[in-house]
XYZ file of C-alpha atoms in Angstrom:
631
model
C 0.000 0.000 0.000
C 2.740 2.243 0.895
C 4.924 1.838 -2.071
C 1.340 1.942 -4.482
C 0.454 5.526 -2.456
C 4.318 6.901 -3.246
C 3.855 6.048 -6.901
C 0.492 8.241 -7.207
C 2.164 10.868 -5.684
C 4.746 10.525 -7.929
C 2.400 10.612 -11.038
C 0.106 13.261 -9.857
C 3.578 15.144 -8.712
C 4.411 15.180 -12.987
C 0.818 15.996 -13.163
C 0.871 19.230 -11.479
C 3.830 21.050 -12.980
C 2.290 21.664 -16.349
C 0.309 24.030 -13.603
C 2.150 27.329 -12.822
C -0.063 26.921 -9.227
C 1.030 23.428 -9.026
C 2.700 22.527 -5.835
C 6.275 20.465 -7.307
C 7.315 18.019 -4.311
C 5.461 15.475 -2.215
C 4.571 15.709 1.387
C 5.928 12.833 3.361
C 3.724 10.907 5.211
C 3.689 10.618 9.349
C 5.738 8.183 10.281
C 4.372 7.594 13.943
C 0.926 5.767 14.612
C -0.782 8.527 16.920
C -2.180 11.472 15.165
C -0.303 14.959 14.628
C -1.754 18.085 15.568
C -3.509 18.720 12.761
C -4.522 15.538 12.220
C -6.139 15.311 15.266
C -8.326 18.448 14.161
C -9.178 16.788 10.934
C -10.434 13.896 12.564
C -12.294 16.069 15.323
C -14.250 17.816 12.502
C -15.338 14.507 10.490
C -16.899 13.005 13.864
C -18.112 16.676 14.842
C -19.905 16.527 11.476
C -21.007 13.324 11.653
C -22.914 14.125 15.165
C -24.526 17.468 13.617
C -26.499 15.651 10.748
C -28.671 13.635 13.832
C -29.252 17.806 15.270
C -32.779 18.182 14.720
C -33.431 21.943 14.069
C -37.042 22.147 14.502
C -37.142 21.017 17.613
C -33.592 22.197 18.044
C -31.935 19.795 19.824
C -30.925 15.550 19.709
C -34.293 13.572 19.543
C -35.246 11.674 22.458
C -32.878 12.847 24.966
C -32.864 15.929 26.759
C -30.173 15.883 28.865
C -28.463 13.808 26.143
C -28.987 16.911 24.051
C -27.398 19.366 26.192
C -24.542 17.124 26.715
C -23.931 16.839 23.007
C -24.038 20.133 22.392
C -21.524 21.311 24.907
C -19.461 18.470 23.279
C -19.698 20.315 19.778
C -19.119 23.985 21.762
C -15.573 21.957 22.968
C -15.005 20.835 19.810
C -15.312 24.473 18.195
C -13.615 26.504 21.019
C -10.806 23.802 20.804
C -10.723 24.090 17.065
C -11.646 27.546 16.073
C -14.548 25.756 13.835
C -17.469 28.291 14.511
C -19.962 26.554 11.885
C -22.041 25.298 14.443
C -22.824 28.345 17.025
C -26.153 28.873 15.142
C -27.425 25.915 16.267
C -26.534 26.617 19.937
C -28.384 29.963 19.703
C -31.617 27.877 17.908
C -31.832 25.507 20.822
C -31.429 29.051 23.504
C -33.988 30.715 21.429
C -36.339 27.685 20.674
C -36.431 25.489 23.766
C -36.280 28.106 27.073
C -39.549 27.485 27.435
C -42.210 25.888 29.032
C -43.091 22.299 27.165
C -45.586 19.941 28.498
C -44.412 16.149 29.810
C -43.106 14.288 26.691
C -42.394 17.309 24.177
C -38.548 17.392 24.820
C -38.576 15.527 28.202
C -40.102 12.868 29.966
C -40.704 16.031 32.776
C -42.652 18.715 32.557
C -40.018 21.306 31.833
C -40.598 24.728 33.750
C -38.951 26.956 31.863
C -35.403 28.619 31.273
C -34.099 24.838 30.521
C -35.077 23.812 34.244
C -37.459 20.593 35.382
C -38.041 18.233 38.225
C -34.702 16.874 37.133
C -32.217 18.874 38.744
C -29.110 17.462 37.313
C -30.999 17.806 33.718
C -31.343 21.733 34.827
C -27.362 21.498 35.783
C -26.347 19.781 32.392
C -28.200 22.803 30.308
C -26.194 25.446 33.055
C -23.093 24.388 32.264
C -24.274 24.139 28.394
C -24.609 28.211 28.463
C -21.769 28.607 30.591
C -19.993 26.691 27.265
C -22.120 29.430 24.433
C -21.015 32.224 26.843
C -17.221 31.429 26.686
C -17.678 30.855 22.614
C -19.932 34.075 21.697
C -19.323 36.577 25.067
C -22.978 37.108 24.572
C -24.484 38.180 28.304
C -27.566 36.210 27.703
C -26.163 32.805 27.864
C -24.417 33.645 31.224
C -27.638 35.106 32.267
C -30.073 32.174 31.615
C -26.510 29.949 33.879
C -27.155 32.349 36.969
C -31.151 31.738 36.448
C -30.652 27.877 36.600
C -28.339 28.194 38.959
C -30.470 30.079 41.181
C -33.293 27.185 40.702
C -30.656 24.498 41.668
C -29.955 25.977 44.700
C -33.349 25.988 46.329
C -32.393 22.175 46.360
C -29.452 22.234 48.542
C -30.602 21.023 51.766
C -28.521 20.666 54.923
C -31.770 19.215 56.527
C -30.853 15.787 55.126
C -27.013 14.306 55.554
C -26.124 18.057 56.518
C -25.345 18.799 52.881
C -26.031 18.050 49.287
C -28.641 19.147 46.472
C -31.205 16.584 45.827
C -31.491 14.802 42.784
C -34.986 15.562 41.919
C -37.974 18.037 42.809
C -38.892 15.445 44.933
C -35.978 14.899 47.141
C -35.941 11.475 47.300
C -31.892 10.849 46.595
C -28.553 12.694 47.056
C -26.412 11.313 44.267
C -22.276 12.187 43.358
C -23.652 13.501 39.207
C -26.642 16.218 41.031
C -23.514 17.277 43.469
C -20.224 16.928 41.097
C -22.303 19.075 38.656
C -23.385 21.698 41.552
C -19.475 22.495 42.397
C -18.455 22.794 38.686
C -21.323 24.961 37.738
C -20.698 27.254 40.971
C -17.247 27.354 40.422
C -17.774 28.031 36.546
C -19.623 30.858 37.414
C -17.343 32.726 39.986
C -14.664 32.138 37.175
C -16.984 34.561 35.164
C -18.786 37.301 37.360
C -16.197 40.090 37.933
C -15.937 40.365 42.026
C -18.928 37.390 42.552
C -18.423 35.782 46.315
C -21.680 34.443 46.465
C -21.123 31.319 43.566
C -17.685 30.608 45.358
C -18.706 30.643 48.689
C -21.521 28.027 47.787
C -18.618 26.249 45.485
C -16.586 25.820 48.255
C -19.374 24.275 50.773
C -20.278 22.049 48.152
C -16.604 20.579 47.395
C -16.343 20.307 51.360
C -19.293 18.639 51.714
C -18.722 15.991 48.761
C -15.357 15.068 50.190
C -16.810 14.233 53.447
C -20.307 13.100 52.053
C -18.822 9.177 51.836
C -19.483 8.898 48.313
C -15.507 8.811 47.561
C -14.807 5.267 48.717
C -11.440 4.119 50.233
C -10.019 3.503 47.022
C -10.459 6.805 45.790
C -13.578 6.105 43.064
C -17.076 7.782 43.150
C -20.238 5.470 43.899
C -23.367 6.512 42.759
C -24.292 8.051 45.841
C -26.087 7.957 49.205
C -28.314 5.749 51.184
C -31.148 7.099 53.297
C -28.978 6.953 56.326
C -26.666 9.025 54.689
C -23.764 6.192 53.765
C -21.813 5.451 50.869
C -24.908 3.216 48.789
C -21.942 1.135 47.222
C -23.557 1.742 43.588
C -21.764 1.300 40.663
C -18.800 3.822 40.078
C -19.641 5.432 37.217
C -17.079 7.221 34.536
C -19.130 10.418 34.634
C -19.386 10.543 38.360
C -15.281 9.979 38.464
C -14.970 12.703 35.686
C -17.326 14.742 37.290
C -15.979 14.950 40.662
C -12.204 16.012 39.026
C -13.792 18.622 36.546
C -15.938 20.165 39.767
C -11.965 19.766 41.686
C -10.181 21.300 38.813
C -12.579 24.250 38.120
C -12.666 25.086 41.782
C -9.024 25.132 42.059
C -8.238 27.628 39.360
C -10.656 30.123 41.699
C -8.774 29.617 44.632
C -5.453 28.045 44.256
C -5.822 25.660 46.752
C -2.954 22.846 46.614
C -5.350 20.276 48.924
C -7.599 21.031 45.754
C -5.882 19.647 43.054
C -4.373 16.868 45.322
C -7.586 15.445 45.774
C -8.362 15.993 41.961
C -5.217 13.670 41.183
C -6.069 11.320 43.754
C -9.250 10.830 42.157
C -7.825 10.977 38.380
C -5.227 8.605 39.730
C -7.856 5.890 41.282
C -9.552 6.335 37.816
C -7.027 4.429 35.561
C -5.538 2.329 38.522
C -5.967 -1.309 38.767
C -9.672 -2.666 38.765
C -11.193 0.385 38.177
C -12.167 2.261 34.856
C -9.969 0.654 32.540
C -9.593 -2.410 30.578
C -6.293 -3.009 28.915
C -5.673 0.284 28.562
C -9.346 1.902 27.167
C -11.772 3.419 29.472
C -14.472 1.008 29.990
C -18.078 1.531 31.550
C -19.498 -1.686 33.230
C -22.380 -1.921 30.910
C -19.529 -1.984 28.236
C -19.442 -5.794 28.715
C -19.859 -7.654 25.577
C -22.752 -9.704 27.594
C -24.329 -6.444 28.547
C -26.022 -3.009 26.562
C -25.255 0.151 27.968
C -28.568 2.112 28.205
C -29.259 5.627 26.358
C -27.738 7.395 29.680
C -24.898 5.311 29.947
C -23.525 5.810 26.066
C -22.648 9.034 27.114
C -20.771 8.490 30.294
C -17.276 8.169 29.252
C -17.603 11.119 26.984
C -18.264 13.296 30.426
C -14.990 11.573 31.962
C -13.068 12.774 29.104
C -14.387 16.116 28.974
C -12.704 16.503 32.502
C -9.711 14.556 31.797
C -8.779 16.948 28.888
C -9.434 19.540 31.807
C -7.166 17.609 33.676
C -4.192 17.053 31.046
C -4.540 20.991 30.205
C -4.294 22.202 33.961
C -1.590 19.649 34.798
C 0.159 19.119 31.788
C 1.360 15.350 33.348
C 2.734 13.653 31.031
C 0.736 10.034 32.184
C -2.534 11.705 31.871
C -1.459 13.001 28.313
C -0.654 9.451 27.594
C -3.992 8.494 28.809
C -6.096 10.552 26.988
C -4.296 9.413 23.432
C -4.622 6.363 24.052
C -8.233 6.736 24.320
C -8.353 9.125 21.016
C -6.584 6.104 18.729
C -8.186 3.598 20.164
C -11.751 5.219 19.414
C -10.316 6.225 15.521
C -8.414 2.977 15.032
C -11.130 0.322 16.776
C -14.642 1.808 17.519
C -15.299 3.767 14.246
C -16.758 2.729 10.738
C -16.322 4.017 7.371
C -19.465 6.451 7.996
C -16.990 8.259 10.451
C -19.385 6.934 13.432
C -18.374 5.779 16.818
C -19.588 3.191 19.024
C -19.905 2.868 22.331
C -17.422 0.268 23.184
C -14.078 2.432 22.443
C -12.045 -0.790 22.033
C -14.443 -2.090 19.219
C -15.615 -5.439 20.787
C -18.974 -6.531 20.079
C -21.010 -9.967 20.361
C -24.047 -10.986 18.401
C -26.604 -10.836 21.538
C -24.888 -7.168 22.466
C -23.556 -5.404 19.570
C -21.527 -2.420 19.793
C -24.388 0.075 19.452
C -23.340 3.626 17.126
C -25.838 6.232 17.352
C -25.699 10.096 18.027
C -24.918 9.521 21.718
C -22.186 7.109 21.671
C -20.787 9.426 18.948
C -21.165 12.815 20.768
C -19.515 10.652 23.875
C -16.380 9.695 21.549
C -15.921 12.734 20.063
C -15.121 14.440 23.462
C -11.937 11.844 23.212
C -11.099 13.181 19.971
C -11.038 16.778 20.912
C -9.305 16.311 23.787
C -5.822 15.599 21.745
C -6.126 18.291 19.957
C -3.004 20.257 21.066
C -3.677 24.074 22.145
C -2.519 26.181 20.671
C -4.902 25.344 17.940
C -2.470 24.112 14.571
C -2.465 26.417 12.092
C -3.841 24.182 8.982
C -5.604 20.717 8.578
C -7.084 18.491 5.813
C -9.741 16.206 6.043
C -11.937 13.920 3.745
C -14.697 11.502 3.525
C -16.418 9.737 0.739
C -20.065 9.231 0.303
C -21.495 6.809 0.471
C -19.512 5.493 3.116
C -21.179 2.475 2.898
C -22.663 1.578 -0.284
C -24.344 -2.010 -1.136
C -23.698 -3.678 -4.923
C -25.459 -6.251 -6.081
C -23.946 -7.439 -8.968
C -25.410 -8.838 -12.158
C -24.879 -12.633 -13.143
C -22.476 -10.741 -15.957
C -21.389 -7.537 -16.419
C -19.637 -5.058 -14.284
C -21.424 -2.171 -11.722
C -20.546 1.003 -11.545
C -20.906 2.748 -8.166
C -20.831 6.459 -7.909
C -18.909 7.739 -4.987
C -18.502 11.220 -3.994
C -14.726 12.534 -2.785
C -15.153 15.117 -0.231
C -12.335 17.546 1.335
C -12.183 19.945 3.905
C -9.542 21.748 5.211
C -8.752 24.873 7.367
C -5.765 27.545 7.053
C -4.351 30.431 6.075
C -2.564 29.407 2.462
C -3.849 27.777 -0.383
C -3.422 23.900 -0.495
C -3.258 21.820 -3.546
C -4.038 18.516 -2.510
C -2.644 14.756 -4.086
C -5.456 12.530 -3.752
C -4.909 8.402 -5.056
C -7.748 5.894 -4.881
C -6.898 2.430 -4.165
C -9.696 -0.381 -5.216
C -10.340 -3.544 -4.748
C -8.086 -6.261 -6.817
C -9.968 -6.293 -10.474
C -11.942 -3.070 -9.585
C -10.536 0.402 -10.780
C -11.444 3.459 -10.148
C -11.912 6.936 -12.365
C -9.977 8.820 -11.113
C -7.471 7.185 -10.144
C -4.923 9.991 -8.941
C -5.990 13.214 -9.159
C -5.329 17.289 -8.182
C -8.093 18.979 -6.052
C -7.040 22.918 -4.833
C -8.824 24.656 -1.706
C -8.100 27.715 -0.713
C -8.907 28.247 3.208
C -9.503 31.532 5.162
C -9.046 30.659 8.553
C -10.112 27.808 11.201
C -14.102 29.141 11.678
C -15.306 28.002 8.642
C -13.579 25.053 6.615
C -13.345 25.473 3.101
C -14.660 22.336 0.944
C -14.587 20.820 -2.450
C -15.556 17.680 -4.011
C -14.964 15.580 -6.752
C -16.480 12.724 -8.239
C -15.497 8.797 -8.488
C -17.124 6.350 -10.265
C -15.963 2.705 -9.096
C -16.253 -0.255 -11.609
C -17.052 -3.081 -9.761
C -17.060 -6.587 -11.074
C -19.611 -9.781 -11.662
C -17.265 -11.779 -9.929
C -16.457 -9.632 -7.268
C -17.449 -11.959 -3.887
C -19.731 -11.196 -1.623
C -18.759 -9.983 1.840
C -17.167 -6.287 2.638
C -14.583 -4.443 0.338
C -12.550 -0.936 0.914
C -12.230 1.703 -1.574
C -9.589 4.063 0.067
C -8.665 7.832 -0.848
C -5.106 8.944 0.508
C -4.787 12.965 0.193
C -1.926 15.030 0.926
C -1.081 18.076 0.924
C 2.356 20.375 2.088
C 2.736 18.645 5.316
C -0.936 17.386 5.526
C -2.397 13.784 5.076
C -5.428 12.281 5.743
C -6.911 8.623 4.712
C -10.565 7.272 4.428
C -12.607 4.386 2.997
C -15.870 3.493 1.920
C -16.859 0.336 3.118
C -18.295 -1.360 0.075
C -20.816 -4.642 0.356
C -21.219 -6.897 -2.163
C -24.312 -8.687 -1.678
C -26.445 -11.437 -3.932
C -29.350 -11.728 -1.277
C -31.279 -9.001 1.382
C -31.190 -10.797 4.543
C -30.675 -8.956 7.847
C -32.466 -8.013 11.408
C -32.810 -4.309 12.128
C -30.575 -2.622 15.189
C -27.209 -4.415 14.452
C -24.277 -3.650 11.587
C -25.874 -5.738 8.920
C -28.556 -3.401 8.649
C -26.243 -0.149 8.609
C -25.700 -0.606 4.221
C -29.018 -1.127 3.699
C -29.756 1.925 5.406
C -30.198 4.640 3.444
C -31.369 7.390 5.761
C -32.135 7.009 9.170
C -34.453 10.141 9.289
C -35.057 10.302 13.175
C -35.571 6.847 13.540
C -34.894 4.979 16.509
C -32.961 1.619 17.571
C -33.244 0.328 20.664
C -31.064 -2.775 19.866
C -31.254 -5.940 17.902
C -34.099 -6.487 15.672
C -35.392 -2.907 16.795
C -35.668 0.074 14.605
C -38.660 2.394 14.907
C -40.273 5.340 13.760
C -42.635 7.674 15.635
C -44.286 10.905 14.557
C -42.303 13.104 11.667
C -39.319 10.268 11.789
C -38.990 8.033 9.097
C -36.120 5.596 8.006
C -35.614 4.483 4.229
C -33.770 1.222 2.450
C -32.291 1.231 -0.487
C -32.514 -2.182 -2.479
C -29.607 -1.687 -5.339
C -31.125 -4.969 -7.716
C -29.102 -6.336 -9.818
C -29.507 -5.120 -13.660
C -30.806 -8.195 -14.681
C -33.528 -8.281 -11.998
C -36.980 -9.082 -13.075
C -39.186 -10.155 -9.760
C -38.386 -8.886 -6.727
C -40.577 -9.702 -3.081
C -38.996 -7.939 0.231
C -40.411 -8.988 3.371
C -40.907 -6.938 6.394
C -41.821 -8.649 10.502
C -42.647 -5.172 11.580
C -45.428 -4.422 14.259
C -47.059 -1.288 15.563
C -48.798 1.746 13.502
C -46.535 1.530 9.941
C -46.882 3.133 7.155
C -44.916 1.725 4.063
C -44.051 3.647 0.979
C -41.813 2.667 -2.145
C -40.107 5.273 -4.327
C -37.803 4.560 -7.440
C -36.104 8.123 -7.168
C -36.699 8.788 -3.171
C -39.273 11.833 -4.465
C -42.197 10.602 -5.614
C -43.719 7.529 -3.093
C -46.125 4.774 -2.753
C -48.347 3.659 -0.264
C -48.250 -0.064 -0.236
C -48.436 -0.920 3.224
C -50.705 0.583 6.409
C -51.890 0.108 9.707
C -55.771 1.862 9.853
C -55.954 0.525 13.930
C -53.709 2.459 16.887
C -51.567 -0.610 18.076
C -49.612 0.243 21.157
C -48.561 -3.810 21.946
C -47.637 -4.763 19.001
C -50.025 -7.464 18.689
C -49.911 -7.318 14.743
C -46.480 -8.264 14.625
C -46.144 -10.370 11.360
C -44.016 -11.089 8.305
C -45.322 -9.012 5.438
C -44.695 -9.166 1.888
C -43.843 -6.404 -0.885
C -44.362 -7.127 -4.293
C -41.591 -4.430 -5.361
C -41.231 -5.908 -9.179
C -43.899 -2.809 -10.345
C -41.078 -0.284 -9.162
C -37.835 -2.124 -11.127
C -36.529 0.532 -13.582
C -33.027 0.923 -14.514
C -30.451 3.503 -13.078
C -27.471 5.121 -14.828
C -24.698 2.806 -12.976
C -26.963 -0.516 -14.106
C -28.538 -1.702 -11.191
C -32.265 -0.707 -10.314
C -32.373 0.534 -7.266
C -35.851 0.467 -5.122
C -36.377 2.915 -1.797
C -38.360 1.223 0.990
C -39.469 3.800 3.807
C -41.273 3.306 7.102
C -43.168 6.095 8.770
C -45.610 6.367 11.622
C -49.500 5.928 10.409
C -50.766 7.789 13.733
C -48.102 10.415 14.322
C -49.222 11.930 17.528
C -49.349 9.134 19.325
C -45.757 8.045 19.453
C -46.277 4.020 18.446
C -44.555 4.722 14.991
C -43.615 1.620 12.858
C -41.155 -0.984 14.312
C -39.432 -3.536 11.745
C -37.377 -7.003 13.202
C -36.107 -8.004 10.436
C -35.921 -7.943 6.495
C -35.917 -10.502 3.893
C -35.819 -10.711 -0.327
C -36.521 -12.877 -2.796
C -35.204 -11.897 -6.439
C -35.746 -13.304 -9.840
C -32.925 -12.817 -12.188
């Protein structure tokens, strides 16, 4: 591969000096496994990216999670004050604007939500505080400091020394003082001392807090965080948590830098220290929630744990500047880009990549907001002064070839890159063994302005794929380089001669051609409900003439076929409101009336399932999916 990559360069190196731009000589390639500076920007921004297309902007924020949501997008406000990317503060400002309301049970949350981002919930209401605290650093604007304060002020009228002498409850209901309500509480006081000119008040009630925490019981011997407290006020022995651990140094770290107190920041590296000793967070090196267990599923809280561990860690690493925590948190970074991510640029939730039929590694907009805070974490401050990134779409296209012939698969070559010169950039496909590719090699120029708004450009591939080509997965990969700069990525290709795969796991991932909102809750589970939707894309072979997919899919479905993904179909419906799925059955689709023939020779069919009753939330749910083709 090495000596096939040199040779491009080489070629498209004779190429570009009939150009007076033309750049003359080669970049050399890193020679060390962990990412460069820029690198690690370039990567940053492709998982960044990938997060913000599952950003729902009418409802302005990640669906079905609230606190998930505010999470995420203090994850992206990292990623762009750590990058200079600035692409994404509108969407901060739409969720401010859009959801400070009030919003009944179920609209955004499972609570009621009260207004000014604050519910029943208290350590949802802390999540969105430190969320503004995150727009106010990016934009200065007053407002998002403002609307902090107001939550803030909320939160407090839960701290109760009535109960343990200390602590703010969990909920409105004060049932539970727990190490995330009180870990949050310190950072988000501290946070805002840190930003009021002359305030006392936040760091006098930062201070209590942090005292109270130490001595609450909820740091065990050994240095790690349980869960929290029992009603008589003892450690409750609960799991220990990665956000609870990353919590607790964050809350350390930020109260430190307000009062310079060395007992601080020795209990901070006490507690960082217990993290990634023996028998505690780590497995062989990766951070590693409990639920991460290939016989277990973490749940839609728990896929964003470590994510909140690493926020703080990079924290950590940037206030310490120790050289094992540095270590640490790359090790975590290549693991996640080397192990836990597909050609889509995704990342799962298990950061070393293991997964087991029964509990797959799940990949969805939480696990990937979770491993992106890994990835921005290693990018080095101060923030390096160019980077080049591409992807190629489809990531993960499905052929199904023709008894004879060849397929050709269209694939779009993306490139972004940020700056201050103009770059012109080397780019070599590699194929498959009796593939090729058109281009080949070829020149692509960009000319950035800046880090806050990548500049891109695109250029397209058409892959010949052969008859014979075997079925199973193959890479297409596109090297680019450019003065100093190089950055690799693949499109996962599957060649397939049958449709055969349940819903929720990696086999379904190709066929899926947009997820649309939908919903997976894990294997042979994918759902729809209200607006959402999620469509298939059936690539027949060219010589196709009868094609029958069938569905097991329950609850209130509506099924549609397009040929173009415009203009649909109706060919399946439920008329009743099932909320038990009690019509759970295999159905079949006659899809040989839509068969037509595409430009690259196959004849491609769009299957899409939608909710029949959309306001009551029992959208369409399919198990699995099945074909049977005549050719």
């Amino acid at each position: 591969m090495h000596v096939r990559i040199l040779l491009a360069v080489a070629v498209l190196t004779v190429m570009a000096a009939s150009s007076p731009a033309a750049v003359t000589a080669a970049p050399a390639q890193p020679t060390s496994k962990r990412a460069d500076g820029s690198t690690a920007v370039a990567r940053a921004r492709v998982a960044a990216d990938v997060l913000m297309g599952s950003y729902d902007p009418g409802k302005a924020w990640f669906p079905s999670s609230w606190w998930n949501s505010a999470v995420a997008l203090q994850t992206i406000g990292d990623y762009m004050q750590r990058t200079g990317d600035r692409r994404y503060i509108g969407q901060l400002d739409n969720t401010f604007e859009k959801d400070k309301g009030v919003f009944p049970a179920g609209v955004l949350s499972g609570d009621p939500l009260l207004g000014n981002f604050t519910s029943r919930a208290i350590d949802d209401s802390e999540w969105w505080g430190l969320t503004w605290l995150q727009a106010y650093d990016l934009t200065g604007d007053p407002k998002y400091l403002d609307m902090a304060v107001t939550i803030a002020n909320y939160v407090d009228g839960y701290w109760d020394t009535g109960t343990c002498g200390g602590g703010v409850w969990w909920d409105g209901e004060r049932t539970y003082k727990n190490a995330v309500t009180n870990g949050l509480w310190i950072r988000l006081t501290a946070e805002l001392h840190n930003r009021i000119p002359g305030d006392t008040m936040w760091l006098a009630r930062s201070r209590t807090a942090w005292a109270w925490f130490q001595g609450s019981g909820m740091v065990n011997a050994d240095g790690l965080v349980n869960d929290g407290l029992t009603n008589a006020c003892t450690n409750n022995g609960q799991t220990v948590w990665s956000y609870n651990q990353g919590l607790a140094i964050g809350a350390g770290l930020e109260l430190w830098r307000a009062t310079k107190d060395p007992q601080i920041l020795a209990s901070v590296r006490r507690l960082a220290d217990a993290a990634i000793g023996p028998d505690a967070l780590v497995a062989d090196g990766v951070l590693t929630e409990r639920c991460d267990a290939t016989d277990q599923t973490c749940d839609d809280n728990g896929k964003q744990f470590k994510g909140i561990f690493m926020r703080y860690w990079t924290d950590l690493v940037d206030t310490t500047r120790d050289a094992r925590y540095t270590a640490f948190a790359g090790r975590q970074a290549e693991n996640i880009w080397s192990n836990d991510r597909d050609a889509a640029g995704r990342l799962g939730t298990r950061w070393s990549g293991a997964t087991s039929d029964d509990h797959p590694n799940v990949f969805d907009w939480r696990t990937q907001a979770s491993a992106l805070s890994a990835l921005v974490g290693v990018v080095p401050m101060p923030t390096p002064s160019a980077s080049l990134a591409a992807t190629l779409s489809p990531a993960q296209p499905v052929v199904m070839p023709a008894a004879s012939g060849t397929t050709t698969l269209p694939i779009d070559l993306g490139l972004s890159a940020t700056g201050f010169f103009p770059l012109t950039t080397l780019v070599s496909i590699d194929a498959p063994a009796g593939w090729s590719a058109s281009p080949s090699g070829t020149l692509m120029r960009l000319q950035p302005h800046g880090n806050a708004l990548p500049v891109e450009a695109s250029r397209a591939l058409r892959i010949t794929v052969p008859g014979s080509a075997p079925d199973g997965h193959h890479r297409v990969t596109a090297n680019v380089m450019a003065a100093g700069l190089h950055f690799t990525t693949q499109a996962d290709v599957l060649i397939a001669h049958a449709i055969d795969f349940d819903t929720g796991t990696v086999d379904e991932n190709p066929w899926l051609f947009d997820a649309g909102g939908s919903q997976s809750n894990g294997v042979q589970n994918r759902f729809a409900d209200g607006n959402a939707h999620f469509t298939y894309r059936f690539p027949f072979p060219a010589d196709t003439t009868s094609a029958q997919v069938i569905l097991t899919i329950d609850a209130e479905f509506l099924v549609q076929v397009s040929v173009d993904n415009e203009h649909w179909t109706t060919v399946l419906r439920e008329d009743r409101p099932v909320t038990d799925g009690s019509n759970k059955a295999d159905r079949s689709i006659d899809l040989t009336p839509y068969l037509a023939t595409s430009a690259d020779g196959s004849k491609p069919v769009y299957l899409r399932v939608s909710d029949s009753f959309p306001n009551d939330g029992w959208g369409g749910r399919v198990y699995h999916v099945t074909a049977n083709i005549t050719e």
